[in-house]
Amino acid sequence: MKKTAFFSALRGFSSFLLFFLMVGFVVSCCMLLFLNVLSDEMGLIYNSDNIAEAAKITFLNVLIITVLFKTADFIRRKIMVDKPVKIITEATEKIMNGDFSVRIKPMHGSGMEGFNKVGEAINSMAEELSSVETLRTDFIANVSHEMKTPLAVMQNYGTLLQTPNLSEEKRNEYAKAITDASRRLADMMTNILKLNRLENQQIYPNLTTFDLGEQLCESLLQYESTWERKNIEIETDIAEGVSVSADAELLSLVWNNLFSNAFKFTENGGRVSLTLKADESYATVKISDTGCGMSAEVGAHIFEKFYQGDTSHATQGNGLGLALVKRVVDIMQGEIGVESAVGVGTTFTVRIRRAENELEEAR
Ligand code: ADP
């Protein structure tokens, strides 16, 4: 600490000396020129006393000018440099200690533009970090909360299974409840891992060109038993020969989730429709249902992790499906939209870029 103060004093003194020498040099040169002109033009002759007197006055003047300039420069630096640097350093230290609420106010005055730019960059960084932190803590809270329910179910039914002289029917019922809860937990973990890998870009899309209509039909057919059980009418309008260049496995996640929701939220006797249309650049898929629909408020949050607008179906999902869907569509540089009305139904529209070679042929 003492060493730093010593070196800073030394630096201050050497800068003062340098400035003093520079001013001394400039003033001496000016004086010499001035005296030369005077002696040449007016024939003045200087003796050693005059010169010694002039040198003393010049030295004093140079000293005063140097002190004045250095003091003015010191005050300017304190106000224009040290103060903003202190504000910025304090803010970054707070951010380093985890306080992301800190914001640097714009500083007024000329010469502050550079500091204001740094301040703005730090403010955006703090905002970004604070939203990441909120997401992280929300995510942990949600995961813990979502894990508690199936674990509690498993614990309760596990205890019930230990009851002596249990009937075969009851034993099966309790065992099924445990299996269902553990499946939910496993599904949730799989979805969390997938989402995590998608968000951290650990999954690199494996692009292939394939027939989108065929993929959609395959995905829809997985729900055959559900639509038969619930007596749901199926309507399809699929344009033929529409190929897309995408990651087939990732894209099938999108259709599976959208169909699964359509069948889940549609009551017995309802209708689920699938249409595939294509223009020059995009393939457009619409998956509609005549289910319960959702309000605008719910619609605004459905792509958020763990959000469940409809709690009556909460045991059949974990609110991660549409977050995954959105992430995959973003990775494919596609678009997803939803239109819905409570009691009428819901339509999800997904737009995916068509295969490049097909576009070439169309041109
Ligand atoms: P989950 O289905 O597991 O609840 P999702 O992320 O798939 O989670 O969906 C989030 C929410 O979006 C659902 O809880 C529901 O409120 C709403 N939602 C999604 N699809 C539909 C649909 N087809 N009809 C009505 N609501 C839907």
Coordinates of C-alpha atoms and ligand atoms in Angstrom, one line a residue:
M1 CA 0.0 0.0 0.0
K2 CA 2.9 2.4 1.0
K3 CA 4.8 1.3 -2.1
T4 CA 1.8 2.2 -4.3
A5 CA 1.4 5.6 -2.7
F6 CA 5.1 6.2 -3.1
F7 CA 5.1 5.3 -6.8
S8 CA 1.9 7.3 -7.5
A9 CA 3.6 10.4 -5.8
L10 CA 6.7 9.7 -7.9
R11 CA 4.6 9.5 -11.1
G12 CA 2.8 12.8 -10.1
F13 CA 6.2 14.5 -9.5
S14 CA 7.7 13.3 -12.7
S15 CA 4.7 14.4 -14.7
F16 CA 4.9 17.9 -13.0
L17 CA 8.6 18.1 -13.8
L18 CA 8.0 17.1 -17.4
F19 CA 5.3 19.8 -17.7
F20 CA 7.5 22.3 -16.0
L21 CA 10.4 21.6 -18.4
M22 CA 8.1 21.8 -21.4
V23 CA 6.6 25.2 -20.3
G24 CA 10.1 26.4 -19.3
F25 CA 11.5 25.5 -22.7
V26 CA 8.6 27.2 -24.6
V27 CA 8.7 30.3 -22.5
S28 CA 12.5 30.6 -22.7
C29 CA 12.5 30.2 -26.5
C30 CA 9.8 33.0 -26.7
M31 CA 11.7 35.2 -24.3
L32 CA 15.0 34.8 -26.3
L33 CA 13.2 35.5 -29.5
F34 CA 11.6 38.6 -28.0
L35 CA 14.9 39.9 -26.5
N36 CA 16.8 39.3 -29.8
V37 CA 14.2 41.3 -31.7
L38 CA 14.4 44.1 -29.1
S39 CA 18.2 44.3 -29.2
D40 CA 18.3 44.1 -33.0
E41 CA 15.6 46.6 -33.7
M42 CA 16.1 49.1 -30.8
G43 CA 19.8 48.5 -30.1
L44 CA 19.3 47.5 -26.4
I45 CA 22.2 45.9 -24.7
Y46 CA 21.7 43.6 -21.7
N47 CA 24.1 43.2 -18.9
S48 CA 24.5 40.1 -16.6
D49 CA 22.3 41.8 -13.9
N50 CA 19.4 42.3 -16.4
I51 CA 19.7 38.7 -17.6
A52 CA 19.8 37.3 -14.0
E53 CA 16.7 39.4 -13.1
A54 CA 14.9 38.2 -16.3
A55 CA 15.8 34.6 -15.6
K56 CA 14.4 34.8 -12.1
I57 CA 11.2 36.3 -13.2
T58 CA 10.9 33.8 -16.1
F59 CA 11.6 30.9 -13.7
L60 CA 8.9 32.2 -11.3
N61 CA 6.4 32.7 -14.1
V62 CA 7.0 29.2 -15.5
L63 CA 6.6 27.8 -12.0
I64 CA 3.3 29.6 -11.4
I65 CA 2.0 28.7 -14.9
T66 CA 2.9 25.0 -14.2
V67 CA 1.3 25.0 -10.8
L68 CA -1.9 26.7 -12.2
F69 CA -2.1 24.3 -15.1
K70 CA -1.4 21.2 -13.1
T71 CA -4.0 22.2 -10.4
A72 CA -6.6 22.9 -13.1
D73 CA -5.7 19.5 -14.7
F74 CA -5.9 17.8 -11.3
I75 CA -9.5 19.2 -10.6
R76 CA -10.6 18.4 -14.2
R77 CA -9.3 14.8 -13.8
K78 CA -11.0 14.4 -10.4
I79 CA -14.4 15.5 -11.9
M80 CA -14.2 14.2 -15.4
V81 CA -12.2 11.0 -15.0
D82 CA -11.9 9.8 -11.4
K83 CA -15.5 10.3 -10.4
P84 CA -17.0 8.3 -13.4
V85 CA -14.3 5.6 -13.1
K86 CA -15.2 5.3 -9.3
I87 CA -18.9 5.0 -10.2
I88 CA -18.2 2.4 -12.8
T89 CA -15.8 0.4 -10.6
E90 CA -18.3 0.4 -7.7
A91 CA -21.1 -0.8 -10.0
T92 CA -19.0 -3.7 -11.5
E93 CA -17.9 -4.7 -8.0
K94 CA -21.6 -4.9 -6.9
I95 CA -22.3 -7.0 -10.0
M96 CA -19.4 -9.3 -9.2
N97 CA -20.9 -9.8 -5.7
G98 CA -24.2 -10.9 -7.2
D99 CA -26.2 -7.6 -7.0
F100 CA -27.7 -7.4 -10.5
S101 CA -30.1 -4.5 -9.5
V102 CA -27.3 -1.9 -9.9
R103 CA -27.7 0.6 -12.7
I104 CA -25.4 3.5 -13.7
K105 CA -27.1 6.8 -14.3
P106 CA -26.1 8.8 -17.4
M107 CA -23.4 11.3 -16.5
H108 CA -23.7 14.8 -17.8
G109 CA -21.1 17.1 -19.2
S110 CA -18.8 17.2 -22.2
G111 CA -16.3 14.3 -22.5
M112 CA -18.7 11.9 -20.7
E113 CA -19.9 10.2 -23.9
G114 CA -17.3 7.4 -23.6
F115 CA -18.1 6.8 -19.9
N116 CA -21.9 6.8 -20.7
K117 CA -21.3 4.2 -23.4
V118 CA -19.5 1.9 -20.9
G119 CA -22.3 2.6 -18.4
E120 CA -25.0 1.6 -20.8
A121 CA -23.1 -1.6 -21.7
I122 CA -22.8 -2.4 -17.9
N123 CA -26.5 -1.7 -17.4
S124 CA -27.5 -4.1 -20.2
M125 CA -25.1 -6.7 -18.8
A126 CA -26.7 -6.4 -15.4
E127 CA -30.2 -6.6 -16.8
E128 CA -29.2 -9.7 -18.8
L129 CA -27.6 -11.3 -15.8
S130 CA -30.5 -10.5 -13.6
S131 CA -33.0 -12.2 -16.0
V132 CA -30.7 -15.2 -16.3
E133 CA -30.5 -15.4 -12.5
T134 CA -34.4 -15.1 -12.2
L135 CA -34.8 -17.9 -14.8
R136 CA -32.3 -20.1 -13.0
T137 CA -33.9 -19.7 -9.5
D138 CA -37.4 -20.1 -11.0
F139 CA -36.2 -23.2 -12.8
I140 CA -34.8 -24.7 -9.7
A141 CA -38.0 -23.8 -7.7
N142 CA -40.2 -25.3 -10.5
V143 CA -38.1 -28.5 -10.8
S144 CA -38.2 -29.1 -7.0
H145 CA -41.9 -28.4 -6.9
E146 CA -42.7 -30.7 -9.9
M147 CA -40.6 -33.5 -8.4
K148 CA -42.3 -33.3 -5.0
T149 CA -45.8 -34.3 -6.3
P150 CA -44.8 -37.6 -7.9
L151 CA -42.4 -38.4 -5.1
A152 CA -45.2 -37.9 -2.5
V153 CA -47.5 -40.1 -4.6
M154 CA -44.9 -42.8 -4.7
Q155 CA -44.3 -42.5 -0.9
N156 CA -48.0 -42.7 0.0
Y157 CA -48.8 -45.6 -2.3
G158 CA -45.6 -47.4 -1.2
T159 CA -46.7 -47.1 2.4
L160 CA -50.2 -48.4 1.4
L161 CA -48.7 -51.3 -0.4
Q162 CA -47.2 -52.5 2.9
T163 CA -50.7 -52.9 4.4
P164 CA -51.1 -56.6 5.3
N165 CA -53.8 -58.7 3.7
L166 CA -54.2 -56.3 0.7
S167 CA -56.7 -57.5 -2.0
E168 CA -55.3 -58.2 -5.4
E169 CA -57.3 -55.3 -6.8
K170 CA -55.9 -52.8 -4.3
R171 CA -52.4 -54.0 -4.7
N172 CA -52.6 -53.5 -8.5
E173 CA -54.2 -50.1 -8.1
Y174 CA -51.4 -48.9 -5.7
A175 CA -48.7 -50.4 -7.9
K176 CA -50.1 -48.7 -11.0
A177 CA -50.2 -45.3 -9.1
I178 CA -46.5 -45.8 -8.3
T179 CA -45.6 -46.8 -11.8
D180 CA -47.5 -43.8 -13.2
A181 CA -45.8 -41.4 -10.8
S182 CA -42.4 -42.7 -11.6
R183 CA -43.1 -42.5 -15.3
R184 CA -44.1 -38.9 -14.9
L185 CA -40.9 -38.2 -13.0
A186 CA -38.8 -40.0 -15.7
D187 CA -40.7 -38.1 -18.5
M188 CA -40.0 -34.8 -16.7
M189 CA -36.3 -35.6 -16.3
T190 CA -36.0 -36.6 -20.0
N191 CA -37.7 -33.3 -21.0
I192 CA -35.5 -31.2 -18.7
L193 CA -32.4 -32.9 -20.1
K194 CA -33.5 -32.4 -23.7
L195 CA -34.4 -28.7 -23.0
N196 CA -31.1 -28.2 -21.3
R197 CA -29.1 -29.7 -24.1
L198 CA -31.2 -27.7 -26.7
E199 CA -30.7 -24.4 -24.7
N200 CA -26.9 -25.0 -24.4
Q201 CA -26.7 -25.8 -28.1
Q202 CA -25.3 -29.3 -27.2
I203 CA -27.6 -30.8 -29.8
Y204 CA -26.5 -29.9 -33.2
P205 CA -29.3 -30.3 -35.7
N206 CA -28.7 -33.2 -38.0
L207 CA -30.2 -31.8 -41.2
T208 CA -31.7 -34.3 -43.7
T209 CA -34.3 -33.8 -46.4
F210 CA -37.5 -35.8 -45.8
D211 CA -41.2 -35.8 -46.7
L212 CA -42.9 -33.7 -44.1
G213 CA -46.4 -35.1 -44.8
E214 CA -45.2 -38.7 -44.1
Q215 CA -43.6 -37.6 -40.8
L216 CA -46.8 -35.8 -39.7
C217 CA -48.9 -38.9 -40.6
E218 CA -46.6 -41.2 -38.6
S219 CA -46.8 -38.9 -35.6
L220 CA -50.6 -38.6 -35.8
L221 CA -51.0 -42.4 -36.0
Q222 CA -49.3 -42.8 -32.6
Y223 CA -52.5 -41.4 -31.1
E224 CA -54.8 -43.8 -32.9
S225 CA -55.8 -45.6 -29.7
T226 CA -56.5 -42.2 -28.0
W227 CA -58.7 -40.9 -30.7
E228 CA -60.6 -44.2 -30.9
R229 CA -61.0 -44.3 -27.1
K230 CA -62.2 -40.7 -26.9
N231 CA -64.2 -41.0 -30.2
I232 CA -62.4 -38.0 -31.6
E233 CA -63.0 -37.2 -35.3
I234 CA -59.8 -36.8 -37.4
E235 CA -59.6 -34.4 -40.4
T236 CA -56.5 -34.2 -42.6
D237 CA -55.6 -32.1 -45.6
I238 CA -52.0 -32.9 -46.5
A239 CA -50.3 -31.5 -49.6
E240 CA -48.2 -34.1 -51.3
G241 CA -44.5 -34.1 -51.9
V242 CA -43.6 -31.4 -49.4
S243 CA -40.0 -31.9 -48.3
V244 CA -38.2 -30.0 -45.6
S245 CA -34.5 -29.8 -44.8
A246 CA -34.5 -30.2 -41.0
D247 CA -33.5 -32.5 -38.1
A248 CA -36.2 -35.2 -38.4
E249 CA -35.9 -36.4 -34.8
L250 CA -36.1 -32.9 -33.3
L251 CA -39.0 -32.0 -35.6
S252 CA -40.9 -35.1 -34.6
L253 CA -40.8 -33.8 -31.0
V254 CA -42.7 -30.8 -32.2
W255 CA -45.6 -32.8 -33.8
N256 CA -45.7 -35.3 -30.9
N257 CA -46.1 -32.5 -28.4
L258 CA -48.7 -30.6 -30.4
F259 CA -50.8 -33.8 -31.1
S260 CA -50.5 -34.9 -27.6
N261 CA -51.9 -31.6 -26.3
A262 CA -54.6 -31.5 -29.0
F263 CA -55.9 -35.0 -27.9
K264 CA -55.4 -34.2 -24.2
F265 CA -57.4 -31.0 -24.2
T266 CA -60.2 -32.2 -26.5
E267 CA -63.2 -33.8 -24.9
N268 CA -64.8 -37.0 -26.1
G269 CA -66.6 -36.6 -29.5
G270 CA -64.4 -33.6 -30.5
R271 CA -62.3 -33.1 -33.6
V272 CA -58.6 -32.8 -34.3
S273 CA -57.4 -31.6 -37.7
L274 CA -54.1 -31.5 -39.5
T275 CA -53.3 -29.5 -42.6
L276 CA -50.0 -29.2 -44.5
K277 CA -49.6 -26.5 -47.1
A278 CA -46.5 -25.2 -48.8
D279 CA -45.5 -22.1 -50.7
E280 CA -42.2 -21.4 -52.4
S281 CA -40.1 -21.1 -49.3
Y282 CA -42.1 -22.4 -46.4
A283 CA -44.1 -25.5 -45.3
T284 CA -47.0 -24.5 -43.1
V285 CA -48.5 -27.0 -40.7
K286 CA -51.7 -26.4 -38.7
I287 CA -52.8 -28.6 -35.9
S288 CA -56.3 -27.7 -34.7
D289 CA -58.6 -29.1 -32.1
T290 CA -62.1 -28.4 -30.8
G291 CA -61.0 -28.7 -27.2
C292 CA -61.2 -26.4 -24.2
G293 CA -59.2 -23.6 -25.8
M294 CA -57.3 -21.0 -23.7
S295 CA -57.6 -17.4 -22.8
A296 CA -55.3 -14.7 -24.1
E297 CA -53.6 -14.5 -20.7
V298 CA -52.8 -18.3 -20.8
G299 CA -51.8 -18.1 -24.5
A300 CA -49.2 -15.4 -23.6
H301 CA -47.3 -17.9 -21.3
I302 CA -47.6 -21.3 -22.8
F303 CA -44.1 -21.4 -24.2
E304 CA -42.6 -20.7 -20.8
K305 CA -41.0 -23.6 -18.9
F306 CA -43.3 -25.4 -16.4
Y307 CA -46.2 -23.2 -17.3
Q308 CA -49.5 -25.0 -17.1
G309 CA -52.6 -23.0 -17.9
D310 CA -54.9 -25.9 -17.5
T311 CA -54.4 -27.4 -14.0
S312 CA -57.2 -30.0 -14.5
H313 CA -54.7 -31.9 -16.8
A314 CA -51.7 -31.2 -14.7
T315 CA -51.1 -34.8 -13.9
Q316 CA -50.8 -35.6 -17.6
G317 CA -47.9 -33.2 -18.3
N318 CA -45.3 -31.0 -16.7
G319 CA -45.5 -27.8 -18.7
L320 CA -42.3 -28.4 -20.5
G321 CA -43.7 -29.7 -23.8
L322 CA -44.3 -26.3 -25.5
A323 CA -41.1 -24.8 -24.2
L324 CA -39.3 -27.7 -26.0
V325 CA -41.4 -27.2 -29.1
K326 CA -40.6 -23.5 -29.2
R327 CA -36.9 -24.1 -28.8
V328 CA -36.8 -26.7 -31.6
V329 CA -38.7 -24.4 -33.9
D330 CA -36.3 -21.6 -33.1
I331 CA -33.3 -23.8 -33.8
M332 CA -34.9 -24.7 -37.2
Q333 CA -35.3 -21.0 -37.8
G334 CA -39.0 -21.6 -38.2
E335 CA -42.0 -19.8 -36.7
I336 CA -44.8 -20.9 -34.3
G337 CA -48.0 -19.2 -33.5
V338 CA -51.2 -20.0 -31.7
E339 CA -54.8 -19.0 -32.1
S340 CA -57.3 -20.1 -29.4
A341 CA -60.7 -19.3 -28.0
V342 CA -62.0 -20.6 -24.7
G343 CA -64.6 -23.4 -25.3
V344 CA -64.1 -23.3 -29.1
G345 CA -60.6 -24.8 -29.7
T346 CA -57.0 -24.1 -30.5
T347 CA -54.9 -24.0 -33.6
F348 CA -51.1 -24.1 -33.6
T349 CA -49.4 -23.0 -36.8
V350 CA -45.8 -24.0 -37.5
R351 CA -43.8 -22.7 -40.5
I352 CA -40.6 -24.5 -41.5
R353 CA -38.2 -23.6 -44.4
R354 CA -38.5 -26.0 -47.3
A355 CA -35.6 -28.1 -48.6
E356 CA -33.1 -26.0 -50.6
N357 CA -32.9 -28.4 -53.6
E358 CA -36.7 -28.4 -53.9
L359 CA -36.6 -24.6 -54.0
E360 CA -33.9 -24.7 -56.7
E361 CA -36.2 -27.0 -58.8
A362 CA -39.2 -24.7 -58.2
R363 CA -37.2 -21.8 -59.6
Ligands
ADP1 P1 -48.5 -29.5 -20.4 O1 -49.3 -30.0 -21.6 O2 -47.6 -30.5 -19.9 O3 -49.3 -28.8 -19.4 P2 -47.3 -27.8 -22.4 O4 -46.1 -27.0 -22.3 O5 -47.5 -28.8 -23.5 O6 -47.5 -28.4 -21.0 O7 -48.6 -26.8 -22.5 C1 -48.6 -25.6 -21.6 C2 -50.0 -25.2 -21.4 O8 -50.6 -24.7 -22.7 C3 -51.0 -26.3 -21.0 O9 -51.0 -26.4 -19.6 C4 -52.3 -25.7 -21.5 O10 -52.8 -24.7 -20.6 C5 -51.9 -24.9 -22.7 N1 -52.2 -25.7 -24.0 C6 -51.3 -26.3 -24.8 N2 -52.0 -26.9 -25.8 C7 -53.3 -26.6 -25.7 C8 -54.4 -27.0 -26.5 N3 -54.3 -27.7 -27.6 N4 -55.6 -26.6 -26.0 C9 -55.7 -25.9 -24.9 N5 -54.7 -25.5 -24.1 C10 -53.5 -25.9 -24.5

